[in-house]
mmCIF file with all atom_site columns, C-alpha atoms in Angstrom:
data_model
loop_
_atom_site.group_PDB
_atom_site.id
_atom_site.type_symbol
_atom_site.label_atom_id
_atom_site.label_alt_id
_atom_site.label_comp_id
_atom_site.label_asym_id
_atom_site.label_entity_id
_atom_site.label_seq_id
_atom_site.pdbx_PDB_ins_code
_atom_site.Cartn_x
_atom_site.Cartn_y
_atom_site.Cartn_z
_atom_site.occupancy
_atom_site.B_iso_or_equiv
_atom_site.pdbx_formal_charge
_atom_site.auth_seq_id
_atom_site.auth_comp_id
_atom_site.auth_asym_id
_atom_site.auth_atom_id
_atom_site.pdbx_PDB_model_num
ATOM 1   C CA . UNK A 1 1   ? -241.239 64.952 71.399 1.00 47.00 ? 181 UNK A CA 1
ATOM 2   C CA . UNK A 1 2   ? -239.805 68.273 72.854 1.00 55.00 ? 182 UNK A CA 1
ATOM 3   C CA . UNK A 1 3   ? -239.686 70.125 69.751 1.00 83.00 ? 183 UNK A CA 1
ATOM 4   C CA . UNK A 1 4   ? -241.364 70.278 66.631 1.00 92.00 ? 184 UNK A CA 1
ATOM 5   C CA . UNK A 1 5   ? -239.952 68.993 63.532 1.00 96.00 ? 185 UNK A CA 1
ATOM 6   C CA . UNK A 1 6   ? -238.428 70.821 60.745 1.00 97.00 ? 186 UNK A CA 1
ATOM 7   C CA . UNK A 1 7   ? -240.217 69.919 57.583 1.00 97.00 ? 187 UNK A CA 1
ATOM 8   C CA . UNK A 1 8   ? -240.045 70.071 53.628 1.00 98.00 ? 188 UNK A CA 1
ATOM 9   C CA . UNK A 1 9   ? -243.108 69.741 51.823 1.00 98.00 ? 189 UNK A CA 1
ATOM 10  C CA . UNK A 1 10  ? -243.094 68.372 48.372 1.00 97.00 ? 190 UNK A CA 1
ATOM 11  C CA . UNK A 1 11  ? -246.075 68.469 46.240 1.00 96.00 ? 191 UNK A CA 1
ATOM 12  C CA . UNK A 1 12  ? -247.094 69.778 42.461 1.00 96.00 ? 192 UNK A CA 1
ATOM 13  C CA . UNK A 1 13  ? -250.326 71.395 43.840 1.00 95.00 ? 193 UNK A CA 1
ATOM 14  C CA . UNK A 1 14  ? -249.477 74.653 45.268 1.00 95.00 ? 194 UNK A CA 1
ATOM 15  C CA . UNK A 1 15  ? -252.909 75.047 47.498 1.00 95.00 ? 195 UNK A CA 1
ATOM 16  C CA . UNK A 1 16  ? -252.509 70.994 48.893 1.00 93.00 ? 196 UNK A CA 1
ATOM 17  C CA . UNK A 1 17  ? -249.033 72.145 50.266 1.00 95.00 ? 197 UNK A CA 1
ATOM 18  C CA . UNK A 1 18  ? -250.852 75.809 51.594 1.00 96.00 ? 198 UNK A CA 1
ATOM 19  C CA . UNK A 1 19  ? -253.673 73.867 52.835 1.00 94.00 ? 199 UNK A CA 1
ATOM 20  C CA . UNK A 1 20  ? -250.745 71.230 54.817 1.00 95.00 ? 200 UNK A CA 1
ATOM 21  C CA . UNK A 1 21  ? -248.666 74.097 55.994 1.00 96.00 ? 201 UNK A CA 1
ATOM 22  C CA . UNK A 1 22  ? -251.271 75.801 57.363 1.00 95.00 ? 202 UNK A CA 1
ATOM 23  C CA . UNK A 1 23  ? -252.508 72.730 59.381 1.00 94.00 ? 203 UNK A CA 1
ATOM 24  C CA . UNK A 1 24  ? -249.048 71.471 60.250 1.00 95.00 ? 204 UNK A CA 1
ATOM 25  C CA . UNK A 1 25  ? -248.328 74.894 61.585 1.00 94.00 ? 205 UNK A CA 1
ATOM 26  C CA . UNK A 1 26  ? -251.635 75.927 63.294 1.00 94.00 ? 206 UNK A CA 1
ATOM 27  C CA . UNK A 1 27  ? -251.973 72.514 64.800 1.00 92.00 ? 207 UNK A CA 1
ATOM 28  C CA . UNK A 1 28  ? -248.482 73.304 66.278 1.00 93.00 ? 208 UNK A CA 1
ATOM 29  C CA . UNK A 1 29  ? -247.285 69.786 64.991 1.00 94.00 ? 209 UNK A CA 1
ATOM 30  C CA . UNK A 1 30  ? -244.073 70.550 62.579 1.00 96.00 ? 210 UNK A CA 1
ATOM 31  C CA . UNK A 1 31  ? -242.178 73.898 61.517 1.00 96.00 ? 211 UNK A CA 1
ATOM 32  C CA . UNK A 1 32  ? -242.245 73.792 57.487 1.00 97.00 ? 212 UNK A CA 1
ATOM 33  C CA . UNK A 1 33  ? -239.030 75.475 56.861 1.00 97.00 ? 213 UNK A CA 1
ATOM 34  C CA . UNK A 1 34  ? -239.061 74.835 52.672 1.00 97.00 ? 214 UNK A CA 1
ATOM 35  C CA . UNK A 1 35  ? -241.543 73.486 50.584 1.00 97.00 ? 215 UNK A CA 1
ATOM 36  C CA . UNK A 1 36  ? -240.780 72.764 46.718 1.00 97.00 ? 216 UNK A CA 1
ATOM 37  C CA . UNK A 1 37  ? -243.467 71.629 43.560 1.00 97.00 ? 217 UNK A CA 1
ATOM 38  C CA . UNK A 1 38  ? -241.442 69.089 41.960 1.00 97.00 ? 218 UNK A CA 1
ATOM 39  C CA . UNK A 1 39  ? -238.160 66.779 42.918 1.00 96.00 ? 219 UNK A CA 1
ATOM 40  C CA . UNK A 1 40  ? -235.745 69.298 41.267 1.00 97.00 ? 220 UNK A CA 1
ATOM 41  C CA . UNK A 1 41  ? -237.033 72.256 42.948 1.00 98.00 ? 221 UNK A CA 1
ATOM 42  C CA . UNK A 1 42  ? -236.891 69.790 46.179 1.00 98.00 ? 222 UNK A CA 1
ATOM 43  C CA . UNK A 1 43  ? -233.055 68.391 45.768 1.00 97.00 ? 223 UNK A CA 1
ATOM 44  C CA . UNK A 1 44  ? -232.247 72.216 44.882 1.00 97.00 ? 224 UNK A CA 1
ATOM 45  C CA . UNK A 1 45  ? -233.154 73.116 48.568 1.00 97.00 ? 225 UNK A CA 1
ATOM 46  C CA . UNK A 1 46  ? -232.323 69.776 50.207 1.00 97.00 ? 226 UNK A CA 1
ATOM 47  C CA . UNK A 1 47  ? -228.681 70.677 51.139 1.00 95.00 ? 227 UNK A CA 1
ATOM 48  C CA . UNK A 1 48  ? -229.024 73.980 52.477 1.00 95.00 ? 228 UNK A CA 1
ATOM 49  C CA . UNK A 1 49  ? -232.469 73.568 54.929 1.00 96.00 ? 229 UNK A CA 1
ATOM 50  C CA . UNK A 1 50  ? -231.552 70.503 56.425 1.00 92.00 ? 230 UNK A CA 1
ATOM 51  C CA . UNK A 1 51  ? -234.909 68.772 57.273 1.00 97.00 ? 231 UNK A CA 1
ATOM 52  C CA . UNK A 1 52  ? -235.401 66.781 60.151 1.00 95.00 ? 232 UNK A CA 1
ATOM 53  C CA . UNK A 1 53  ? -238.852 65.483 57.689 1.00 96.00 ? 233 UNK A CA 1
ATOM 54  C CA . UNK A 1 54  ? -239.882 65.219 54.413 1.00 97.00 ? 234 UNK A CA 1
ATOM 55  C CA . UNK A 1 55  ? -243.092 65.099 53.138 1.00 96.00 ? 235 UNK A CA 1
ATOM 56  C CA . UNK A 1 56  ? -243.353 63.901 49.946 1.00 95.00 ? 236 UNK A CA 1
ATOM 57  C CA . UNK A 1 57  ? -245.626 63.161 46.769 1.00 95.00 ? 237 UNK A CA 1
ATOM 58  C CA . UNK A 1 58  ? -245.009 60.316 44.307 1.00 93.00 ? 238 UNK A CA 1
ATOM 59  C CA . UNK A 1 59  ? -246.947 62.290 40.913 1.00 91.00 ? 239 UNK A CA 1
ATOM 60  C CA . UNK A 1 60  ? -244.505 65.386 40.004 1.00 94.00 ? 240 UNK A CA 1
ATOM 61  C CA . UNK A 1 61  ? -243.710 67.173 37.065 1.00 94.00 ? 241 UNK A CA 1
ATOM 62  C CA . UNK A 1 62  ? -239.858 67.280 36.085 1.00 95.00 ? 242 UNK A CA 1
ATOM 63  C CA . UNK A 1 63  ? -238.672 64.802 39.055 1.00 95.00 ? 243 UNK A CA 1
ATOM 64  C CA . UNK A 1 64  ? -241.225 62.181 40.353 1.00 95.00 ? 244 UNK A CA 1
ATOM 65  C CA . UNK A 1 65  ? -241.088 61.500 44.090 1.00 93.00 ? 245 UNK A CA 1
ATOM 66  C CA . UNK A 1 66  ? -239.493 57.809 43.699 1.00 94.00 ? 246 UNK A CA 1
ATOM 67  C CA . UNK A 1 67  ? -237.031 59.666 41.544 1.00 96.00 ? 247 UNK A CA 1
ATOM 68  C CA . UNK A 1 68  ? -236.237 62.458 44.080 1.00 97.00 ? 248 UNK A CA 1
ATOM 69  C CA . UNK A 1 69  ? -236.469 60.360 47.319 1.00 96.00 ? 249 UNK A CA 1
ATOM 70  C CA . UNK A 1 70  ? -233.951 58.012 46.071 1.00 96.00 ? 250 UNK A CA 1
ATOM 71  C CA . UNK A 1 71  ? -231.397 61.334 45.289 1.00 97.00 ? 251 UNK A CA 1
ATOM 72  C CA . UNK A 1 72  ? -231.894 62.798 48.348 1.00 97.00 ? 252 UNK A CA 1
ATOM 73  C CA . UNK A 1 73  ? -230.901 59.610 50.388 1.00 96.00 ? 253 UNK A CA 1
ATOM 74  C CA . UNK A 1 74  ? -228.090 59.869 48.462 1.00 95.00 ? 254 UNK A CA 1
ATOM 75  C CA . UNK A 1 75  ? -227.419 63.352 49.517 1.00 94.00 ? 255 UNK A CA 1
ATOM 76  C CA . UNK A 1 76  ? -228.384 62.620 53.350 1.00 95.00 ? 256 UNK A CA 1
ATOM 77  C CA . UNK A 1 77  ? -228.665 58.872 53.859 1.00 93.00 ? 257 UNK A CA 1
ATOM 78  C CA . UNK A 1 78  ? -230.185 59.773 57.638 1.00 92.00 ? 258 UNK A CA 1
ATOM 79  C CA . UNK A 1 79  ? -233.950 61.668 56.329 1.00 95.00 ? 259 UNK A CA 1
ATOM 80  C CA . UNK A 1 80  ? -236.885 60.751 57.446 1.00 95.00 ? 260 UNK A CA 1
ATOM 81  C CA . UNK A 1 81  ? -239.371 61.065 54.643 1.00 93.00 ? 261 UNK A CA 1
ATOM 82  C CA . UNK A 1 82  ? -242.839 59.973 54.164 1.00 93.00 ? 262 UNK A CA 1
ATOM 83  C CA . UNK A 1 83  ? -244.873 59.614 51.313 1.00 92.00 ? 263 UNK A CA 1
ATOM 84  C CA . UNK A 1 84  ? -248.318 61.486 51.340 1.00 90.00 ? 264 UNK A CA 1
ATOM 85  C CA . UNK A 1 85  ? -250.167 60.376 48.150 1.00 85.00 ? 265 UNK A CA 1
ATOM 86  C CA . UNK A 1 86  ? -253.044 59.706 46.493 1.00 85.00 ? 266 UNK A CA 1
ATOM 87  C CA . UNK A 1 87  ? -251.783 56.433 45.420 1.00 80.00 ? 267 UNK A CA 1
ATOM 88  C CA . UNK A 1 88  ? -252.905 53.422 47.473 1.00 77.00 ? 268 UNK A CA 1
ATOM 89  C CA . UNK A 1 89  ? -250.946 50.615 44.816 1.00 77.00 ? 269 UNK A CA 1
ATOM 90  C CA . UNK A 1 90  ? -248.687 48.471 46.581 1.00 79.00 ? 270 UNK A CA 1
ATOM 91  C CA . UNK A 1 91  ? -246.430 48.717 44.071 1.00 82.00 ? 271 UNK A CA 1
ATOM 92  C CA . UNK A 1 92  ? -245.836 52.260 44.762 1.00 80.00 ? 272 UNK A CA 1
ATOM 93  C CA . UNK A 1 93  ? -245.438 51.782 48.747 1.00 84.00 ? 273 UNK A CA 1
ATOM 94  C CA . UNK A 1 94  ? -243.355 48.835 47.989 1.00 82.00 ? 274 UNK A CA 1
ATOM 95  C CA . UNK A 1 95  ? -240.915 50.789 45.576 1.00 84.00 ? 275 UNK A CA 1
ATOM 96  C CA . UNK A 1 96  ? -240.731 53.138 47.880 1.00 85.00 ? 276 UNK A CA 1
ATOM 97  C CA . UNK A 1 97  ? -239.491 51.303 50.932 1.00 83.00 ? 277 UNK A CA 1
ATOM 98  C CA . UNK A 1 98  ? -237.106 49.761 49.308 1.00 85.00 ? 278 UNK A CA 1
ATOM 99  C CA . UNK A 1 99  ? -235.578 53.095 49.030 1.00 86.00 ? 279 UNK A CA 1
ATOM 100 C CA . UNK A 1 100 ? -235.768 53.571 52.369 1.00 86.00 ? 280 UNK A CA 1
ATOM 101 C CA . UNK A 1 101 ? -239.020 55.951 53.226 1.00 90.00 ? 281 UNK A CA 1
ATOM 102 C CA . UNK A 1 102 ? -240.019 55.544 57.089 1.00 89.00 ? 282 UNK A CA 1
ATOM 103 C CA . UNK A 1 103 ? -243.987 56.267 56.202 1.00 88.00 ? 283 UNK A CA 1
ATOM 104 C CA . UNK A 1 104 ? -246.136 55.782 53.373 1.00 88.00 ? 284 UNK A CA 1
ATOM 105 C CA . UNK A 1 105 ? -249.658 57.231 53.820 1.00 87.00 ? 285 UNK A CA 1
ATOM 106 C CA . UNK A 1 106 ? -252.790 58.612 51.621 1.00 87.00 ? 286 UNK A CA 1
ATOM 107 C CA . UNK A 1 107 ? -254.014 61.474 51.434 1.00 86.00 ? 287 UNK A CA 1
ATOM 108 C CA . UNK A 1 108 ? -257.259 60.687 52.649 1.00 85.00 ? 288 UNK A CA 1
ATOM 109 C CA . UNK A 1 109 ? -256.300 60.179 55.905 1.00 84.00 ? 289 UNK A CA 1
ATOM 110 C CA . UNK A 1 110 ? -256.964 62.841 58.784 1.00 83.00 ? 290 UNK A CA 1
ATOM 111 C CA . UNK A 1 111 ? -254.959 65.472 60.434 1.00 85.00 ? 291 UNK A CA 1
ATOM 112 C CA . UNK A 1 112 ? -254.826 63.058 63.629 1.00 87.00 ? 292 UNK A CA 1
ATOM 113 C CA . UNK A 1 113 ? -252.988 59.938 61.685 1.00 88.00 ? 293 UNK A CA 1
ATOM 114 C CA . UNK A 1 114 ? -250.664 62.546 59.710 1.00 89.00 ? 294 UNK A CA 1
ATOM 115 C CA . UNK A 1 115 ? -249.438 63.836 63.199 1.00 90.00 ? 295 UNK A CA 1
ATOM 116 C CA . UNK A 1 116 ? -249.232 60.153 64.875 1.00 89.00 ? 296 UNK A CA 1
ATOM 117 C CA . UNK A 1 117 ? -247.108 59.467 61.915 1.00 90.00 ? 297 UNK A CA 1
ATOM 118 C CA . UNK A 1 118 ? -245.017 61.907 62.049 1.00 92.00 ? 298 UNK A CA 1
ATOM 119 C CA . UNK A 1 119 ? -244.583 61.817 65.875 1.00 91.00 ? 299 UNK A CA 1
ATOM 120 C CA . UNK A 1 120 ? -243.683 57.864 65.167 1.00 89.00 ? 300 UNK A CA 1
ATOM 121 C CA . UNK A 1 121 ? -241.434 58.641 62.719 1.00 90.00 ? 301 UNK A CA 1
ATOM 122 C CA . UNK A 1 122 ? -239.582 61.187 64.463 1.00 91.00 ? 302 UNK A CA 1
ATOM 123 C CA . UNK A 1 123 ? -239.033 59.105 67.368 1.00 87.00 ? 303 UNK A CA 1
ATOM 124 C CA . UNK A 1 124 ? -237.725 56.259 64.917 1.00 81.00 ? 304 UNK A CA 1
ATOM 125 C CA . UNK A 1 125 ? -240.689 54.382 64.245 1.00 61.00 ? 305 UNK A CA 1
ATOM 126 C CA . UNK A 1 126 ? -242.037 53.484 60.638 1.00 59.00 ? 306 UNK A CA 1
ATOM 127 C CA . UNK A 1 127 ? -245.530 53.598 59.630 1.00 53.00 ? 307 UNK A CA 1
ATOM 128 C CA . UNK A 1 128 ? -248.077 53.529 56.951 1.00 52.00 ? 308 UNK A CA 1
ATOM 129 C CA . UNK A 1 129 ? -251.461 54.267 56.164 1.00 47.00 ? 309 UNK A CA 1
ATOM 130 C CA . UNK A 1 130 ? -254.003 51.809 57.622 1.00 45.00 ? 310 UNK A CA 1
ATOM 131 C CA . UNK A 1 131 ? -256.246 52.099 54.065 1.00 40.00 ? 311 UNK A CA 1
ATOM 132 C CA . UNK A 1 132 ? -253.898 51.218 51.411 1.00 40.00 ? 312 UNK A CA 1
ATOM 133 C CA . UNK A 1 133 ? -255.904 48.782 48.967 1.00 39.00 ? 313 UNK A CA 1
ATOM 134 C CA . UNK A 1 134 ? -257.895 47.457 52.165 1.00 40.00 ? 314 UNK A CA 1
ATOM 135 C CA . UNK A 1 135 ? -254.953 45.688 53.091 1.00 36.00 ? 315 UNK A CA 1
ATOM 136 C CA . UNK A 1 136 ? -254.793 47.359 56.746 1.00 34.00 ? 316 UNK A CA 1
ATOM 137 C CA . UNK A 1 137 ? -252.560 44.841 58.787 1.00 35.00 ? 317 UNK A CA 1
ATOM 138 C CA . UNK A 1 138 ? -250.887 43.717 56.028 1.00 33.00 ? 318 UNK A CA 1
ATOM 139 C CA . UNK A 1 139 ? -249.409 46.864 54.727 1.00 37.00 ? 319 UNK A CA 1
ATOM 140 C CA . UNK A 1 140 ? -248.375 48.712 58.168 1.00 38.00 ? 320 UNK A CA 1
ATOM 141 C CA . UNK A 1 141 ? -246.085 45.756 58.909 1.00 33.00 ? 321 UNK A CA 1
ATOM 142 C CA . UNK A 1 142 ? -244.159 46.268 55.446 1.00 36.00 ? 322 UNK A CA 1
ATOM 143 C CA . UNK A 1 143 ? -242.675 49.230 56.208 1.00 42.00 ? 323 UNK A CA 1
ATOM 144 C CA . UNK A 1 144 ? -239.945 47.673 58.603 1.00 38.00 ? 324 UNK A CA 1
ATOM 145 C CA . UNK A 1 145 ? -238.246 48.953 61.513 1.00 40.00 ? 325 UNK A CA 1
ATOM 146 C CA . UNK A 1 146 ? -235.338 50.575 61.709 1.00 36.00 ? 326 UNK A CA 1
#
């Protein structure tokens, strides 16, 4: 990948998405050019920034991230977003990529998957996180190419 990224963060806790910026940026692995606490704030911003990535929560107050993710398809049909969550459920990843997200991982996972996902996804691979419910296989070949 010859440059980095341009990415929105969206997240309700204000010192997760600090915490992720600062990594994303001293890591050199993505420029965050917007970041937003809830799916209102995010599909406020959405038209104007332009991501190349989104990184996304599911649990938000005011807009959920199922609820925003579908809207800003809507709004740009071509984003890349991927879900970074807490929630391992399969019924979460599987709602979500049927909206169309290109990675669905947890937020346990390390600095070195986040960037492998995001590299994959950039260059138009889909992913997800090896851990979800201990279904490792399994769940990485849900998320289907593109």
């Amino acid at each position: 990948m010859d440059s980095k990224p341009k990415i929105i963060l969206v997240d309700d806790h204000l010192p997760f998405r600090d915490g992720l910026k600062s990594i994303l940026t001293i890591e050199n692995i993505a420029d965050v050019i917007g970041e937003a606490s809830n799916g209102v704030e995010f599909i406020e911003i959405l038209p104007q920034l332009k991501p190349d990535l989104v990184i996304m929560d599911i649990d938000m107050p005011q807009m959920n991230g199922i609820e925003a993710t579908k809207k800003a398809l809507e709004i740009l049909p071509n984003l890349k977003i991927i879900v970074f969550t807490m929630f391992g459920d399969e019924e979460y990843l599987q709602k979500m990529n049927s909206l169309g997200i290109k990675a669905y991982l947890l937020k346990s996972s390390g600095i070195n998957e986040l960037e492998k996902v995001i590299n994959d996804v950039m260059i138009g691979g889909n992913n997800s996180s090896e851990d979800i419910s201990g279904n490792a296989g399994k769940i990485s070949s849900i998320i289907k190419e593109n």
